Amino acid sequence: MSRIGVFVCHCGENISRTVDVEQVAKAAGEIPGVAYSCDYKYMCSDPGQTLLKKAVAEHKLDGVLVAACSPRMHEKTFRKAAESAGLNPYLCEMANIREHCSWVHEDREKATEKATDIVKLMVERVRKGKSLAPITVPVTKRALVIGGGIAGIQAALDIADAGHRVVLVERDPSIGGHMAQLSETFPTLDCSQCIMTPKMVDVANHPNITLYTYAEIEKVDGYIGNFQVKVKHKARSVDESKCTGCGVCMTKCPKKKIPNEFDQGHGMRPAIYVPFPQAVPNTPVIDRENCTMFQSGKCGVCAKVCGPGAVDYEQTDSFTVEDVGAIVVATGFKLYTIDRKPEDSPIQGYGEFGYGTIPDVIDGMTFERLASASGPTGGKILRPSDGKEPKQVVFIQCVGSRAREKGISYCSKVCCMYTAKHTMLYHHKVHDGQAYVFFMDARTPGKGYDEFWRRAVEEEEAVYIRGMVSRMYQKGDKIVVMGSDIQVGVQVEIEADLVVLATAVQAQDGADLLAQKLGISYDKYNFYSEAHAKLKPVECATAGIYLAGACQGPKDIPDTVSQASAAAAKVMTLFAKDQLERDPVVAKVNEKYCVGCFACKKVCAYGAIEEKEIRDRQGNLVKKVAYVNPGVCGGCGTCQATCPSKSIELDGYTDEQIMAMIEAL
């Protein structure tokens, strides 16, 4: 006969307000096989855990059930307590009578009855449970960081400084990301390049970091502690091992009028180029789409002037496979772009700000490049159309953000702050100029942020107009901006020299495709999803993969750096042991009955199902069966539900346990 202990938690008033916990504990004591039953105010507290340990010893319990909150919250807590009392931790289960009962019901009598039923069926699960041993898998103490923006750089440096090897993969020719494009950063207005460039150099020089730029992730196999990542190295047409970064090739290139992506298309670059002066690595890449040599075969100047002979027109894409134990995803964001309204567009208001048609309507990142000393205007705020200094500038917030009709219902978080920063930069550079800001709300969630915003209004004399822009059109060399000030109830019309749009932060192009390669989840906006919003904010549901920065959602630089260091800390925790212990709740195949249909393999979200050959003593193939890799299995049970021959069972959720639970009801 089993000797099971049942502990019913009040959870303060979360449970006891709706459920009669004393009655549930009394009813549990009458269930056959229950040797001890009680209720306590806070089972997760130290006295509550001590009560559990004491009961296991005194009543010689061989199973424990804690009726409390979600197992996601405290299952590990109670299993550790049971283990310290000498009980197998996997013979300790939780009955969720909070989220599944007290929080969803109002009738106390019915809620108590339901809670009692939940306890009954979970007692049967404990009774039919078996002692399980944790799964151990070896750990490759080498990390992969995807993305070379500030998040990827911070994570890579933290992991490398801890003594572990890191592979940093960036798809652009240089690391730096969007932060390298910024002029100053809020709320301190310190130079972005001044604080970013040293970190970029540290990455290039760190002995524990292998840097791959102009590279992309092609394929990911394996599981936590043992990932195999195929990296595609795009052809730069320049041999990095030979190039000295002298820049002669860029100087001599005859084709120099190509819009520079780093300057948002407002500066010009040659066909062989580095994105910006502080680029890391300082190795050029040839833009094959615009290079005369690749288009007609009639140039080759860069190869002729290159002393080390680094230019290689025959270079092709190459691949390497990296073995890593953990992956940090830090792929960043892109900015929403308003284009000209297509004739057949069903979206009303699409392109209403004239972006792409009125030359002096620009986005916030373009303004950053105009304000930057390394930008196309040398730090002077000049109109793109005629190069004149604008005397009246209108900033429009929430362009794309909070716009359900455009499929972006969320707030981009940083727009209010960077618009306030832009008004300051403008006022510092154009002393007799006037900045106007159309806004819906001022959202300033951060240390010193509200004070910074107030400074823009009170000290830098930016005029904030609470209202939306209804119409914009070109009038000579001016842009007429029409809107309303809802605070005073008047119509506003401003003849602006320049209009700056605070565009929404969006997930990177191809974010969904990378997520599918990695086997991680993402939301409807293609931002990556964390395992738990509060308790696991940097972890994915797929073990061993961590998130950092704006790939998870809109973030400012301080939050991004904090999250990058948090992800690095998780990687270091994983690397602290030579072997990783994993939860043993994994599926197992009964090879005797498996027919090799591999329906389980088709539905496995984790890629844990493999094909295994069964051979006789002579080496002849008898049949192929399914095999579950315990290091990869996530314990979801989909394979068990799918298997037509019922050859798969999930430890902790066996058919015997499930049937006993059903019979208990």
PDB file of C-alpha atoms in Angstrom, residues 152-364:
ATOM      1  CA  GLY A 152      25.490  40.505 -29.151  1.00  0.00           C
ATOM      2  CA  ILE A 153      28.708  42.365 -28.343  1.00  0.00           C
ATOM      3  CA  GLN A 154      27.880  42.614 -24.634  1.00  0.00           C
ATOM      4  CA  ALA A 155      26.853  38.961 -24.377  1.00  0.00           C
ATOM      5  CA  ALA A 156      29.937  37.777 -26.270  1.00  0.00           C
ATOM      6  CA  LEU A 157      32.318  39.846 -24.144  1.00  0.00           C
ATOM      7  CA  ASP A 158      30.746  38.701 -20.867  1.00  0.00           C
ATOM      8  CA  ILE A 159      30.959  35.031 -21.826  1.00  0.00           C
ATOM      9  CA  ALA A 160      34.492  35.406 -23.209  1.00  0.00           C
ATOM     10  CA  ASP A 161      35.667  37.314 -20.127  1.00  0.00           C
ATOM     11  CA  ALA A 162      34.468  34.370 -18.027  1.00  0.00           C
ATOM     12  CA  GLY A 163      36.981  32.182 -19.864  1.00  0.00           C
ATOM     13  CA  HIS A 164      34.688  30.486 -22.364  1.00  0.00           C
ATOM     14  CA  ARG A 165      35.079  30.485 -26.131  1.00  0.00           C
ATOM     15  CA  VAL A 166      32.536  32.373 -28.209  1.00  0.00           C
ATOM     16  CA  VAL A 167      31.622  32.404 -31.901  1.00  0.00           C
ATOM     17  CA  LEU A 168      30.000  35.722 -32.871  1.00  0.00           C
ATOM     18  CA  VAL A 169      28.124  35.726 -36.184  1.00  0.00           C
ATOM     19  CA  GLU A 170      27.013  38.975 -37.839  1.00  0.00           C
ATOM     20  CA  ARG A 171      25.328  39.084 -41.250  1.00  0.00           C
ATOM     21  CA  ASP A 172      26.569  42.592 -42.146  1.00  0.00           C
ATOM     22  CA  PRO A 173      30.197  43.368 -43.111  1.00  0.00           C
ATOM     23  CA  SER A 174      30.825  44.961 -39.689  1.00  0.00           C
ATOM     24  CA  ILE A 175      29.617  44.574 -36.134  1.00  0.00           C
ATOM     25  CA  GLY A 176      28.026  47.556 -34.401  1.00  0.00           C
ATOM     26  CA  GLY A 177      24.379  47.270 -35.390  1.00  0.00           C
ATOM     27  CA  HIS A 178      22.030  50.228 -35.108  1.00  0.00           C
ATOM     28  CA  MET A 179      23.874  51.711 -32.138  1.00  0.00           C
ATOM     29  CA  ALA A 180      26.850  52.426 -34.396  1.00  0.00           C
ATOM     30  CA  GLN A 181      24.558  54.615 -36.524  1.00  0.00           C
ATOM     31  CA  LEU A 182      23.469  56.821 -33.623  1.00  0.00           C
ATOM     32  CA  SER A 183      24.881  60.282 -32.966  1.00  0.00           C
ATOM     33  CA  GLU A 184      24.240  60.598 -29.210  1.00  0.00           C
ATOM     34  CA  THR A 185      22.320  58.419 -26.773  1.00  0.00           C
ATOM     35  CA  PHE A 186      19.633  59.385 -24.274  1.00  0.00           C
ATOM     36  CA  PRO A 187      19.377  60.376 -21.467  1.00  0.00           C
ATOM     37  CA  THR A 188      23.052  61.332 -21.070  1.00  0.00           C
ATOM     38  CA  LEU A 189      23.711  62.587 -24.611  1.00  0.00           C
ATOM     39  CA  ASP A 190      27.067  60.833 -24.686  1.00  0.00           C
ATOM     40  CA  CYS A 191      28.558  59.961 -28.068  1.00  0.00           C
ATOM     41  CA  SER A 192      27.319  56.603 -29.265  1.00  0.00           C
ATOM     42  CA  GLN A 193      30.485  55.813 -31.198  1.00  0.00           C
ATOM     43  CA  CYS A 194      32.677  56.789 -28.244  1.00  0.00           C
ATOM     44  CA  ILE A 195      31.103  54.155 -25.993  1.00  0.00           C
ATOM     45  CA  MET A 196      30.501  51.603 -28.735  1.00  0.00           C
ATOM     46  CA  THR A 197      33.798  51.548 -30.651  1.00  0.00           C
ATOM     47  CA  PRO A 198      35.967  50.329 -27.727  1.00  0.00           C
ATOM     48  CA  LYS A 199      33.647  47.357 -27.260  1.00  0.00           C
ATOM     49  CA  MET A 200      33.819  46.573 -30.982  1.00  0.00           C
ATOM     50  CA  VAL A 201      37.624  46.612 -30.830  1.00  0.00           C
ATOM     51  CA  ASP A 202      37.547  44.428 -27.703  1.00  0.00           C
ATOM     52  CA  VAL A 203      35.511  41.835 -29.616  1.00  0.00           C
ATOM     53  CA  ALA A 204      37.993  41.804 -32.505  1.00  0.00           C
ATOM     54  CA  ASN A 205      40.991  41.457 -30.192  1.00  0.00           C
ATOM     55  CA  HIS A 206      39.587  39.074 -27.589  1.00  0.00           C
ATOM     56  CA  PRO A 207      41.444  35.735 -27.629  1.00  0.00           C
ATOM     57  CA  ASN A 208      38.279  33.817 -26.735  1.00  0.00           C
ATOM     58  CA  ILE A 209      36.083  35.299 -29.480  1.00  0.00           C
ATOM     59  CA  THR A 210      35.941  34.047 -33.066  1.00  0.00           C
ATOM     60  CA  LEU A 211      34.309  36.772 -35.150  1.00  0.00           C
ATOM     61  CA  TYR A 212      32.436  35.930 -38.354  1.00  0.00           C
ATOM     62  CA  THR A 213      31.060  38.969 -40.175  1.00  0.00           C
ATOM     63  CA  TYR A 214      29.203  38.905 -43.486  1.00  0.00           C
ATOM     64  CA  ALA A 215      27.933  35.483 -42.388  1.00  0.00           C
ATOM     65  CA  GLU A 216      24.566  33.892 -41.662  1.00  0.00           C
ATOM     66  CA  ILE A 217      23.190  30.866 -39.842  1.00  0.00           C
ATOM     67  CA  GLU A 218      22.348  28.174 -42.365  1.00  0.00           C
ATOM     68  CA  LYS A 219      21.261  25.266 -40.158  1.00  0.00           C
ATOM     69  CA  VAL A 220      21.061  24.297 -36.485  1.00  0.00           C
ATOM     70  CA  ASP A 221      21.042  20.718 -35.185  1.00  0.00           C
ATOM     71  CA  GLY A 222      21.439  19.183 -31.750  1.00  0.00           C
ATOM     72  CA  TYR A 223      20.249  20.151 -28.297  1.00  0.00           C
ATOM     73  CA  ILE A 224      21.295  21.981 -25.145  1.00  0.00           C
ATOM     74  CA  GLY A 225      24.985  21.509 -24.494  1.00  0.00           C
ATOM     75  CA  ASN A 226      25.500  19.912 -27.912  1.00  0.00           C
ATOM     76  CA  PHE A 227      24.439  22.115 -30.844  1.00  0.00           C
ATOM     77  CA  GLN A 228      25.902  21.809 -34.330  1.00  0.00           C
ATOM     78  CA  VAL A 229      25.557  25.076 -36.228  1.00  0.00           C
ATOM     79  CA  LYS A 230      26.258  25.440 -39.932  1.00  0.00           C
ATOM     80  CA  VAL A 231      27.474  28.959 -40.746  1.00  0.00           C
ATOM     81  CA  LYS A 232      27.397  30.398 -44.241  1.00  0.00           C
ATOM     82  CA  HIS A 233      30.257  32.804 -45.011  1.00  0.00           C
ATOM     83  CA  LYS A 234      29.170  35.079 -47.830  1.00  0.00           C
ATOM     84  CA  ALA A 235      31.844  35.908 -50.391  1.00  0.00           C
ATOM     85  CA  ARG A 236      33.399  39.292 -49.591  1.00  0.00           C
ATOM     86  CA  SER A 237      35.643  39.045 -52.675  1.00  0.00           C
ATOM     87  CA  VAL A 238      38.411  40.159 -50.325  1.00  0.00           C
ATOM     88  CA  ASP A 239      40.719  37.745 -48.499  1.00  0.00           C
ATOM     89  CA  GLU A 240      40.529  38.774 -44.828  1.00  0.00           C
ATOM     90  CA  SER A 241      43.809  37.038 -44.020  1.00  0.00           C
ATOM     91  CA  LYS A 242      45.693  39.185 -46.564  1.00  0.00           C
ATOM     92  CA  CYS A 243      43.904  42.534 -46.292  1.00  0.00           C
ATOM     93  CA  THR A 244      45.720  45.183 -44.229  1.00  0.00           C
ATOM     94  CA  GLY A 245      42.854  47.692 -44.227  1.00  0.00           C
ATOM     95  CA  CYS A 246      44.891  50.365 -46.020  1.00  0.00           C
ATOM     96  CA  GLY A 247      41.852  51.621 -47.955  1.00  0.00           C
ATOM     97  CA  VAL A 248      43.639  52.196 -51.282  1.00  0.00           C
ATOM     98  CA  CYS A 249      41.112  50.004 -53.098  1.00  0.00           C
ATOM     99  CA  MET A 250      38.217  52.184 -51.899  1.00  0.00           C
ATOM    100  CA  THR A 251      40.053  55.373 -52.844  1.00  0.00           C
ATOM    101  CA  LYS A 252      40.832  54.166 -56.373  1.00  0.00           C
ATOM    102  CA  CYS A 253      37.465  52.533 -57.116  1.00  0.00           C
ATOM    103  CA  PRO A 254      35.973  54.444 -60.085  1.00  0.00           C
ATOM    104  CA  LYS A 255      32.385  53.798 -59.039  1.00  0.00           C
ATOM    105  CA  LYS A 256      31.760  56.005 -56.024  1.00  0.00           C
ATOM    106  CA  LYS A 257      28.159  57.151 -56.324  1.00  0.00           C
ATOM    107  CA  ILE A 258      26.361  54.244 -54.656  1.00  0.00           C
ATOM    108  CA  PRO A 259      23.918  55.209 -51.840  1.00  0.00           C
ATOM    109  CA  ASN A 260      25.387  54.196 -48.482  1.00  0.00           C
ATOM    110  CA  GLU A 261      23.034  51.995 -46.476  1.00  0.00           C
ATOM    111  CA  PHE A 262      24.749  52.989 -43.225  1.00  0.00           C
ATOM    112  CA  ASP A 263      23.798  56.629 -43.903  1.00  0.00           C
ATOM    113  CA  GLN A 264      20.241  55.598 -44.784  1.00  0.00           C
ATOM    114  CA  GLY A 265      20.998  56.176 -48.467  1.00  0.00           C
ATOM    115  CA  HIS A 266      21.947  59.843 -48.055  1.00  0.00           C
ATOM    116  CA  GLY A 267      25.721  59.400 -48.207  1.00  0.00           C
ATOM    117  CA  MET A 268      27.680  57.782 -51.038  1.00  0.00           C
ATOM    118  CA  ARG A 269      30.155  54.906 -51.063  1.00  0.00           C
ATOM    119  CA  PRO A 270      32.277  53.052 -53.647  1.00  0.00           C
ATOM    120  CA  ALA A 271      31.543  49.544 -54.895  1.00  0.00           C
ATOM    121  CA  ILE A 272      34.287  48.173 -52.625  1.00  0.00           C
ATOM    122  CA  TYR A 273      33.726  49.582 -49.174  1.00  0.00           C
ATOM    123  CA  VAL A 274      33.614  49.325 -45.394  1.00  0.00           C
ATOM    124  CA  PRO A 275      30.263  50.503 -43.982  1.00  0.00           C
ATOM    125  CA  PHE A 276      31.711  53.256 -41.744  1.00  0.00           C
ATOM    126  CA  PRO A 277      35.152  54.508 -40.662  1.00  0.00           C
ATOM    127  CA  GLN A 278      35.215  52.627 -37.323  1.00  0.00           C
ATOM    128  CA  ALA A 279      34.035  49.336 -38.841  1.00  0.00           C
ATOM    129  CA  VAL A 280      35.214  46.080 -37.249  1.00  0.00           C
ATOM    130  CA  PRO A 281      36.721  44.279 -39.032  1.00  0.00           C
ATOM    131  CA  ASN A 282      38.268  46.985 -41.187  1.00  0.00           C
ATOM    132  CA  THR A 283      38.118  44.694 -44.203  1.00  0.00           C
ATOM    133  CA  PRO A 284      36.260  45.887 -47.321  1.00  0.00           C
ATOM    134  CA  VAL A 285      33.582  43.946 -49.109  1.00  0.00           C
ATOM    135  CA  ILE A 286      32.716  44.206 -52.795  1.00  0.00           C
ATOM    136  CA  ASP A 287      29.110  45.040 -53.645  1.00  0.00           C
ATOM    137  CA  ARG A 288      28.748  42.640 -56.562  1.00  0.00           C
ATOM    138  CA  GLU A 289      25.430  44.097 -57.703  1.00  0.00           C
ATOM    139  CA  ASN A 290      27.061  47.492 -58.329  1.00  0.00           C
ATOM    140  CA  CYS A 291      30.650  46.481 -59.132  1.00  0.00           C
ATOM    141  CA  THR A 292      31.599  47.059 -62.778  1.00  0.00           C
ATOM    142  CA  MET A 293      33.919  44.054 -62.723  1.00  0.00           C
ATOM    143  CA  PHE A 294      31.111  41.702 -61.755  1.00  0.00           C
ATOM    144  CA  GLN A 295      28.622  43.340 -64.102  1.00  0.00           C
ATOM    145  CA  SER A 296      30.758  43.609 -67.257  1.00  0.00           C
ATOM    146  CA  GLY A 297      34.192  42.203 -66.382  1.00  0.00           C
ATOM    147  CA  LYS A 298      35.886  45.415 -67.515  1.00  0.00           C
ATOM    148  CA  CYS A 299      37.354  47.047 -64.416  1.00  0.00           C
ATOM    149  CA  GLY A 300      39.553  45.288 -61.862  1.00  0.00           C
ATOM    150  CA  VAL A 301      41.113  48.514 -60.549  1.00  0.00           C
ATOM    151  CA  CYS A 302      40.878  47.421 -56.911  1.00  0.00           C
ATOM    152  CA  ALA A 303      42.797  44.213 -57.634  1.00  0.00           C
ATOM    153  CA  LYS A 304      45.494  46.140 -59.514  1.00  0.00           C
ATOM    154  CA  VAL A 305      46.142  48.629 -56.695  1.00  0.00           C
ATOM    155  CA  CYS A 306      45.938  46.115 -53.852  1.00  0.00           C
ATOM    156  CA  GLY A 307      49.516  45.566 -52.682  1.00  0.00           C
ATOM    157  CA  PRO A 308      48.878  42.433 -50.576  1.00  0.00           C
ATOM    158  CA  GLY A 309      46.766  40.899 -53.374  1.00  0.00           C
ATOM    159  CA  ALA A 310      43.740  40.515 -51.129  1.00  0.00           C
ATOM    160  CA  VAL A 311      41.076  41.135 -53.797  1.00  0.00           C
ATOM    161  CA  ASP A 312      39.700  37.829 -55.069  1.00  0.00           C
ATOM    162  CA  TYR A 313      36.960  38.003 -57.684  1.00  0.00           C
ATOM    163  CA  GLU A 314      36.660  34.208 -57.750  1.00  0.00           C
ATOM    164  CA  GLN A 315      35.833  33.876 -54.064  1.00  0.00           C
ATOM    165  CA  THR A 316      32.635  31.914 -53.364  1.00  0.00           C
ATOM    166  CA  ASP A 317      30.408  31.338 -50.382  1.00  0.00           C
ATOM    167  CA  SER A 318      31.850  28.869 -47.886  1.00  0.00           C
ATOM    168  CA  PHE A 319      30.513  26.956 -44.903  1.00  0.00           C
ATOM    169  CA  THR A 320      31.787  25.922 -41.488  1.00  0.00           C
ATOM    170  CA  VAL A 321      30.170  23.799 -38.781  1.00  0.00           C
ATOM    171  CA  GLU A 322      30.601  25.010 -35.229  1.00  0.00           C
ATOM    172  CA  ASP A 323      30.017  22.839 -32.143  1.00  0.00           C
ATOM    173  CA  VAL A 324      28.544  24.926 -29.338  1.00  0.00           C
ATOM    174  CA  GLY A 325      26.757  24.261 -26.067  1.00  0.00           C
ATOM    175  CA  ALA A 326      24.566  27.372 -25.933  1.00  0.00           C
ATOM    176  CA  ILE A 327      23.159  29.962 -28.315  1.00  0.00           C
ATOM    177  CA  VAL A 328      22.401  33.627 -27.636  1.00  0.00           C
ATOM    178  CA  VAL A 329      20.079  35.219 -30.186  1.00  0.00           C
ATOM    179  CA  ALA A 330      20.689  38.979 -30.456  1.00  0.00           C
ATOM    180  CA  THR A 331      19.533  39.798 -33.981  1.00  0.00           C
ATOM    181  CA  GLY A 332      18.116  43.224 -33.138  1.00  0.00           C
ATOM    182  CA  PHE A 333      15.415  45.135 -34.986  1.00  0.00           C
ATOM    183  CA  LYS A 334      14.563  47.105 -38.103  1.00  0.00           C
ATOM    184  CA  LEU A 335      12.653  50.357 -38.460  1.00  0.00           C
ATOM    185  CA  TYR A 336       9.250  50.585 -40.073  1.00  0.00           C
ATOM    186  CA  THR A 337       9.391  52.214 -43.487  1.00  0.00           C
ATOM    187  CA  ILE A 338       6.543  54.188 -45.007  1.00  0.00           C
ATOM    188  CA  ASP A 339       6.559  53.957 -48.778  1.00  0.00           C
ATOM    189  CA  ARG A 340       4.349  55.417 -51.440  1.00  0.00           C
ATOM    190  CA  LYS A 341       0.814  54.137 -51.224  1.00  0.00           C
ATOM    191  CA  PRO A 342       0.197  51.350 -53.746  1.00  0.00           C
ATOM    192  CA  GLU A 343      -2.848  51.855 -55.954  1.00  0.00           C
ATOM    193  CA  ASP A 344      -4.447  48.620 -54.752  1.00  0.00           C
ATOM    194  CA  SER A 345      -3.565  49.045 -51.061  1.00  0.00           C
ATOM    195  CA  PRO A 346      -6.535  48.305 -48.812  1.00  0.00           C
ATOM    196  CA  ILE A 347      -4.857  50.139 -45.922  1.00  0.00           C
ATOM    197  CA  GLN A 348      -6.160  53.655 -45.477  1.00  0.00           C
ATOM    198  CA  GLY A 349      -3.490  56.181 -44.560  1.00  0.00           C
ATOM    199  CA  TYR A 350      -0.581  54.090 -45.826  1.00  0.00           C
ATOM    200  CA  GLY A 351       2.195  56.463 -46.825  1.00  0.00           C
ATOM    201  CA  GLU A 352       0.236  59.519 -45.754  1.00  0.00           C
ATOM    202  CA  PHE A 353       3.312  61.389 -44.525  1.00  0.00           C
ATOM    203  CA  GLY A 354       4.834  61.690 -47.965  1.00  0.00           C
ATOM    204  CA  TYR A 355       7.882  59.597 -47.156  1.00  0.00           C
ATOM    205  CA  GLY A 356       9.534  58.645 -50.422  1.00  0.00           C
ATOM    206  CA  THR A 357       7.769  61.404 -52.381  1.00  0.00           C
ATOM    207  CA  ILE A 358       8.637  64.571 -50.437  1.00  0.00           C
ATOM    208  CA  PRO A 359      12.457  64.623 -50.172  1.00  0.00           C
ATOM    209  CA  ASP A 360      12.533  66.559 -46.894  1.00  0.00           C
ATOM    210  CA  VAL A 361      10.423  63.999 -45.036  1.00  0.00           C
ATOM    211  CA  ILE A 362      12.896  61.681 -43.331  1.00  0.00           C
ATOM    212  CA  ASP A 363      12.846  59.068 -40.578  1.00  0.00           C
ATOM    213  CA  GLY A 364      14.531  59.237 -37.191  1.00  0.00           C
TER     214      GLY A 364
END
